[in-house]
Coordinates of C-alpha atoms and ligand atoms in Angstrom, one line a residue:
M1 CA -87.9 25.6 0.7
K2 CA -83.6 25.4 0.0
I3 CA -82.5 23.1 2.5
L4 CA -79.0 23.3 4.1
V5 CA -78.0 19.3 5.3
T6 CA -75.1 19.3 7.0
G7 CA -73.9 16.1 7.3
G8 CA -76.0 14.8 4.8
L9 CA -74.3 11.9 3.7
G10 CA -73.9 10.4 7.4
F11 CA -76.2 7.9 9.4
I12 CA -79.2 10.3 9.7
G13 CA -78.8 13.3 7.1
S14 CA -78.6 11.0 4.4
H15 CA -81.5 9.6 5.7
T16 CA -83.5 12.6 5.8
V17 CA -82.3 14.1 2.5
V18 CA -84.5 10.9 1.1
E19 CA -87.4 12.0 2.8
L20 CA -87.2 16.4 2.6
A21 CA -86.4 14.8 -1.5
K22 CA -90.3 13.4 -1.2
E23 CA -91.2 17.6 -0.7
E24 CA -91.0 20.7 -2.9
N25 CA -87.7 21.1 -1.7
E26 CA -84.4 22.3 -2.6
I27 CA -81.7 20.1 -1.0
I28 CA -78.2 21.7 -0.3
I29 CA -75.7 19.3 1.3
V30 CA -72.2 19.7 2.9
D31 CA -70.0 16.5 4.7
N32 CA -66.1 16.5 5.5
L33 CA -66.4 12.7 5.1
N34 CA -65.2 12.5 8.1
N35 CA -67.6 9.3 8.5
S36 CA -69.3 8.8 5.9
K37 CA -68.5 8.3 1.9
E38 CA -69.1 10.3 -1.2
E39 CA -70.7 7.2 -2.7
V40 CA -73.6 7.4 -0.5
L41 CA -74.5 10.7 -2.4
D42 CA -74.9 8.7 -6.2
K43 CA -77.5 6.1 -3.3
L44 CA -79.6 8.9 -2.5
E45 CA -79.7 10.4 -6.2
E46 CA -80.6 6.7 -6.8
I47 CA -83.1 6.0 -4.5
T48 CA -85.3 9.7 -5.0
Q49 CA -83.9 10.5 -8.9
K50 CA -82.9 13.5 -7.8
K51 CA -79.8 15.1 -7.7
F52 CA -78.2 17.3 -4.7
K53 CA -75.6 20.0 -4.5
F54 CA -72.6 18.4 -2.6
Y55 CA -69.7 20.5 -1.2
K56 CA -67.0 18.8 0.5
Y57 CA -66.5 20.7 2.9
D58 CA -65.5 21.5 6.8
L59 CA -67.9 23.3 8.9
T60 CA -65.1 24.6 11.1
E61 CA -63.6 26.5 8.2
K62 CA -65.5 29.9 8.8
E63 CA -64.7 30.7 5.0
R64 CA -66.2 27.8 3.6
V65 CA -69.4 28.2 4.9
E66 CA -69.6 31.4 4.0
E67 CA -68.8 30.4 0.6
I68 CA -72.0 27.8 0.5
F69 CA -74.2 30.6 2.5
S70 CA -73.0 33.3 -0.9
E71 CA -73.5 31.0 -3.4
N72 CA -76.7 30.1 -2.0
N73 CA -80.2 31.4 -1.2
I74 CA -80.7 29.2 1.9
E75 CA -83.9 28.8 4.0
A76 CA -83.0 26.4 6.7
V77 CA -80.4 24.4 8.5
I78 CA -80.6 21.1 9.3
H79 CA -77.4 20.3 11.2
F80 CA -76.6 16.2 11.7
A81 CA -72.3 17.1 11.4
G82 CA -70.4 16.0 14.9
F83 CA -68.0 13.6 15.9
K84 CA -70.7 11.3 17.8
A85 CA -68.7 8.3 19.7
V86 CA -69.5 8.6 23.7
G87 CA -65.9 6.5 24.2
E88 CA -64.0 8.1 21.7
S89 CA -64.8 12.0 23.1
I90 CA -64.0 10.4 26.7
K91 CA -60.3 9.6 25.3
E92 CA -59.9 12.8 22.8
P93 CA -62.3 15.4 24.8
L94 CA -60.1 18.7 22.6
M95 CA -60.8 17.4 19.3
Y96 CA -65.1 16.8 20.5
Y97 CA -65.1 20.1 22.5
S98 CA -63.5 21.8 19.0
N99 CA -64.8 20.5 16.1
N100 CA -68.8 19.9 18.0
L101 CA -68.4 23.4 18.8
I102 CA -66.7 25.6 16.4
S103 CA -68.5 23.8 13.3
T104 CA -71.8 24.7 14.8
L105 CA -70.8 28.3 16.1
N106 CA -69.0 29.0 12.4
L107 CA -72.7 27.8 11.1
L108 CA -74.6 30.3 13.2
Q109 CA -72.3 33.3 12.7
V110 CA -72.2 33.1 8.9
M111 CA -76.8 32.0 9.5
K112 CA -77.2 35.3 11.1
K113 CA -75.1 37.1 8.5
Y114 CA -76.9 35.9 5.8
N115 CA -79.9 36.0 8.0
V116 CA -80.9 32.6 7.5
K117 CA -83.1 31.8 11.1
R118 CA -84.9 28.1 10.7
F119 CA -82.4 25.9 12.4
I120 CA -83.0 22.0 13.3
F121 CA -80.0 20.6 15.6
S122 CA -79.5 17.2 15.9
S123 CA -79.5 16.8 19.8
S124 CA -79.5 13.4 21.9
A125 CA -82.2 12.2 24.7
T126 CA -78.3 12.1 26.9
V127 CA -78.9 15.6 27.8
Y128 CA -81.3 13.9 30.3
G129 CA -78.5 12.5 32.1
D130 CA -79.1 10.1 34.8
Q131 CA -83.0 10.9 36.4
G132 CA -83.3 8.1 37.2
K133 CA -86.7 7.9 35.3
E134 CA -88.0 4.9 32.7
K135 CA -89.1 7.9 30.6
Y136 CA -88.2 10.9 29.7
S137 CA -90.2 13.9 28.9
E138 CA -88.9 17.8 27.6
E139 CA -90.2 19.0 30.4
L140 CA -87.5 18.2 32.2
S141 CA -84.2 20.2 32.6
R142 CA -80.8 18.7 31.4
G143 CA -79.5 16.1 34.0
K144 CA -75.8 15.5 34.4
I145 CA -74.1 14.6 31.4
T146 CA -71.2 11.6 31.7
N147 CA -68.8 12.2 28.6
P148 CA -67.6 15.7 26.5
Y149 CA -69.6 14.3 23.2
G150 CA -72.5 14.0 25.4
M151 CA -71.7 17.6 26.9
T152 CA -71.7 19.2 23.4
K153 CA -75.0 18.1 23.2
A154 CA -75.9 20.4 25.8
M155 CA -73.5 23.2 25.4
I156 CA -74.7 23.7 21.8
E157 CA -78.7 23.4 23.2
K158 CA -77.6 26.1 25.6
I159 CA -75.8 28.4 23.2
L160 CA -79.2 28.3 20.8
E161 CA -81.6 29.4 23.9
D162 CA -79.6 31.5 24.5
L163 CA -79.2 32.4 20.8
Y164 CA -83.3 32.6 21.0
A165 CA -83.5 34.9 23.8
S166 CA -81.2 37.7 22.1
D167 CA -83.3 37.8 19.1
N168 CA -86.6 35.6 18.8
S169 CA -87.3 36.3 15.7
W170 CA -85.0 32.7 15.2
D171 CA -87.0 29.2 14.5
I172 CA -85.2 26.7 16.7
T173 CA -85.8 23.0 16.9
L174 CA -84.1 20.8 19.0
L175 CA -84.4 17.3 18.6
R176 CA -83.0 14.9 21.1
Y177 CA -82.9 11.2 19.3
F178 CA -83.0 8.0 21.2
N179 CA -81.6 5.2 20.0
P180 CA -81.4 5.0 16.0
V181 CA -81.0 2.4 14.4
G182 CA -82.5 0.0 11.1
A183 CA -81.4 1.4 7.2
H184 CA -83.6 2.2 4.9
S185 CA -85.7 -0.1 2.4
S186 CA -84.2 0.0 -0.5
G187 CA -80.7 -1.8 1.4
L188 CA -78.8 1.5 -0.5
I189 CA -78.2 3.4 2.4
G190 CA -77.4 2.8 6.2
E191 CA -75.4 2.5 9.2
D192 CA -71.7 1.6 8.3
P193 CA -69.1 2.4 11.2
K194 CA -65.6 2.4 10.8
G195 CA -63.6 -0.3 12.8
I196 CA -65.1 -2.2 15.6
P197 CA -68.9 -0.7 16.0
N198 CA -69.9 0.4 19.9
N199 CA -73.1 0.6 19.2
L200 CA -75.6 -2.6 19.7
M201 CA -77.0 -3.0 16.7
P202 CA -73.4 -2.7 14.1
Y203 CA -72.3 -4.8 16.3
I204 CA -74.9 -7.4 15.7
M205 CA -75.1 -6.7 12.0
K206 CA -70.9 -7.7 12.0
V207 CA -71.8 -10.6 14.4
A208 CA -74.5 -12.0 12.0
S209 CA -72.2 -11.9 8.9
G210 CA -69.5 -13.2 11.0
K211 CA -66.9 -10.4 10.3
L212 CA -67.2 -10.7 14.1
E213 CA -67.5 -13.5 15.8
I214 CA -69.2 -13.0 19.5
L215 CA -71.4 -10.3 20.5
S216 CA -70.6 -9.5 24.8
I217 CA -74.2 -8.6 26.0
F218 CA -73.3 -5.8 28.5
G219 CA -74.5 -7.2 32.0
N220 CA -78.0 -9.2 32.7
D221 CA -78.2 -8.4 36.2
Y222 CA -80.2 -5.2 35.7
P223 CA -83.3 -4.8 37.3
T224 CA -85.2 -5.6 34.2
P225 CA -87.4 -7.9 33.5
D226 CA -84.4 -10.6 31.5
G227 CA -81.6 -8.6 33.8
T228 CA -80.6 -6.8 29.5
C229 CA -80.9 -3.0 29.8
I230 CA -83.7 -1.4 28.1
R231 CA -83.4 1.3 25.3
D232 CA -86.0 2.8 23.5
Y233 CA -84.8 2.1 19.5
I234 CA -86.0 3.8 16.6
H235 CA -86.1 3.6 13.0
V236 CA -83.7 5.6 11.6
V237 CA -86.3 6.4 8.3
D238 CA -89.0 7.2 11.4
L239 CA -86.4 9.4 13.0
A240 CA -85.9 10.9 9.2
K241 CA -89.7 12.4 8.7
G242 CA -89.4 13.5 12.5
H243 CA -87.4 16.6 10.7
V244 CA -89.7 17.1 7.4
K245 CA -92.8 17.3 10.2
A246 CA -90.7 19.9 12.8
L247 CA -90.0 21.8 9.3
Q248 CA -93.4 22.1 8.6
K249 CA -95.2 21.5 12.5
A250 CA -93.0 23.6 14.4
P251 CA -94.5 26.5 16.3
K252 CA -93.0 29.8 16.3
G253 CA -90.0 30.2 18.3
L254 CA -87.4 27.6 20.6
N255 CA -89.0 24.2 20.8
I256 CA -87.7 20.7 22.3
Y257 CA -88.9 17.8 20.7
N258 CA -88.1 14.0 21.7
L259 CA -87.8 11.5 18.5
G260 CA -88.3 8.0 20.1
S261 CA -90.6 5.3 20.1
G262 CA -92.0 5.5 23.8
H263 CA -91.3 2.1 23.8
G264 CA -88.7 -0.2 25.5
T265 CA -86.4 -3.3 24.0
S266 CA -84.7 -5.2 25.9
V267 CA -80.8 -6.0 24.4
L268 CA -82.0 -10.0 24.5
E269 CA -85.0 -8.7 22.4
M270 CA -82.9 -7.5 20.3
V271 CA -80.4 -9.8 19.6
T272 CA -83.6 -12.4 19.2
T273 CA -85.9 -10.5 17.1
F274 CA -83.0 -10.1 14.6
E275 CA -82.2 -14.0 14.8
R276 CA -85.7 -14.7 14.4
V277 CA -86.9 -12.2 11.5
N278 CA -84.2 -12.9 9.4
N279 CA -83.0 -16.5 10.3
V280 CA -79.6 -16.1 11.1
K281 CA -77.7 -16.9 14.5
V282 CA -76.8 -14.0 16.2
N283 CA -73.4 -15.6 18.7
Y284 CA -73.4 -13.9 22.2
K285 CA -71.8 -14.1 26.0
I286 CA -73.4 -12.3 28.7
A287 CA -70.2 -10.0 29.5
N288 CA -69.5 -7.7 32.6
R289 CA -71.5 -4.4 32.3
R290 CA -70.5 -1.6 30.7
E291 CA -69.7 1.9 32.7
G292 CA -72.4 4.7 32.5
D293 CA -74.9 2.4 31.1
L294 CA -78.5 2.9 32.8
P295 CA -81.0 -0.4 32.8
E296 CA -83.6 1.9 31.1
Y297 CA -83.7 4.7 29.1
C298 CA -86.9 5.9 27.2
A299 CA -88.9 8.4 25.3
D300 CA -91.7 9.9 26.7
A301 CA -93.0 10.5 22.9
T302 CA -96.5 11.9 22.7
K303 CA -95.1 15.9 23.0
A304 CA -93.7 15.1 19.2
F305 CA -97.4 13.1 18.3
R306 CA -99.1 16.2 20.1
E307 CA -97.6 19.2 18.5
L308 CA -96.2 17.8 15.2
G309 CA -98.4 15.1 14.1
W310 CA -95.8 12.3 14.4
K311 CA -94.6 9.1 16.1
T312 CA -92.7 6.1 14.8
E313 CA -94.5 3.9 12.5
K314 CA -91.8 0.9 11.5
T315 CA -91.2 -1.8 14.8
I316 CA -88.4 -4.2 16.0
E317 CA -89.0 -6.5 13.0
D318 CA -88.8 -4.1 10.4
I319 CA -85.7 -2.5 12.0
C320 CA -84.3 -5.9 12.4
R321 CA -84.9 -6.6 8.7
D322 CA -83.6 -3.3 7.1
A323 CA -80.7 -3.5 8.6
W324 CA -79.9 -7.1 8.0
N325 CA -80.8 -6.1 4.2
Y326 CA -78.4 -3.4 4.2
E327 CA -75.7 -5.7 5.5
K328 CA -76.4 -8.4 3.1
N329 CA -75.8 -5.7 0.9
L330 CA -72.0 -4.5 1.9
L331 CA -70.9 -8.2 1.9
Ligands
UFG401 N1 -74.7 -3.6 24.2 C1 -74.4 -4.8 24.4 N2 -73.1 -5.1 23.8 C2 -72.8 -4.2 23.1 C3 -73.4 -2.9 22.3 C4 -74.1 -2.4 23.9 O1 -74.7 -5.7 24.8 O2 -71.8 -4.5 22.2 C5 -75.8 -2.9 25.1 C6 -75.6 -1.3 26.2 O3 -74.8 -1.9 27.3 C7 -76.7 -0.8 25.9 C8 -77.6 -0.7 24.7 O4 -76.8 -2.4 24.7 O5 -78.0 -1.7 27.3 C9 -77.6 -0.1 23.4 O6 -76.0 0.5 23.3 P1 -75.3 1.5 22.3 O7 -74.3 1.2 22.3 O8 -76.1 0.7 21.4 O9 -76.4 3.0 22.5 P2 -76.4 3.9 24.1 O10 -77.8 3.8 24.6 O11 -75.5 2.9 24.8 O12 -76.2 5.0 23.7 C10 -76.9 5.6 22.6 C11 -76.0 6.2 22.0 C12 -75.0 7.4 22.6 C13 -76.7 9.0 23.0 C14 -77.3 7.4 23.7 C15 -78.5 8.4 23.8 O13 -74.9 5.7 21.1 O14 -75.2 8.5 21.6 O15 -77.7 6.5 23.4 O16 -79.5 7.8 25.2 F1 -76.3 9.5 23.6

């Protein structure tokens, strides 16, 4: 199948390109390099031993999107491109709304024009908001969302639902990710955020490698067994495979799947597992709670298994080992 992968050089996009390339697919990548590097393309070609057509275009420029569709017989789109930092989105809401919404609308309008109606959207578990649950299942409706980044995900989900209601010949899959972490086992691609990381795993890696001094664990007085927050971490390669399964197995129409492991890991467990598996020290201190964090947030991942035959295969140990293997290559 001829697939356009937007944001294909980013963290999740790049790992998905690797998995898609294992099948009989022709992959076209578009990425504006806002939060990724062109050298990832070389790494992808090294891992897969395949070549990919690459457009360094910005999806907010509709003529550019048109150009991609007029030059290629695209059959499906997997849409990863978008701004994704929660904190930044609170400071720069207009930038987030305009970038994430305009790029998606351009893409959908051009798809409609070219009669391409298979779309997989990179959504987030954040759309459930806080419903006081330990596990979130797809039957729950979207909840109260507390930041513009999460709102863009929820708004795009709604746009896609309205689009499907207007024309049910579209095949649309909304994939709600829990906490994507880890890296490809080759150590060639992984997560390398610009500046000081906001998320736990990249922060742990920077402390372990000596680039940052100490990890602040945000609160140890939550109602959890060790007092630190629990999340559902998913290895990015498992996550990438979820996209391939969605493309192959999702029923016709509009479908929603959680992509998570269904198992929770606390912040302290993550730190101690990282230290044990990699035999490195991660200096940490207990700091105040971070505003907006919930004690526990995990996926009910049974629907993806039931309908797509997909479940996570990798462990927290694999996540820690692969993440560190990638970070060491950056040193
Ligand atoms: N944490 C620390 N110290 C840090 C960073 C994080 O203790 O330096 C803790 C947080 O308090 C939280 C856990 O580690 O308890 C995970 O935090 P992350 O920032 O890695 O991830 P979140 O669960 O807050 O957010 C992630 C994504 C969002 C997405 C959300 C959906 O970053 O994009 O999951 O569930 F919206």
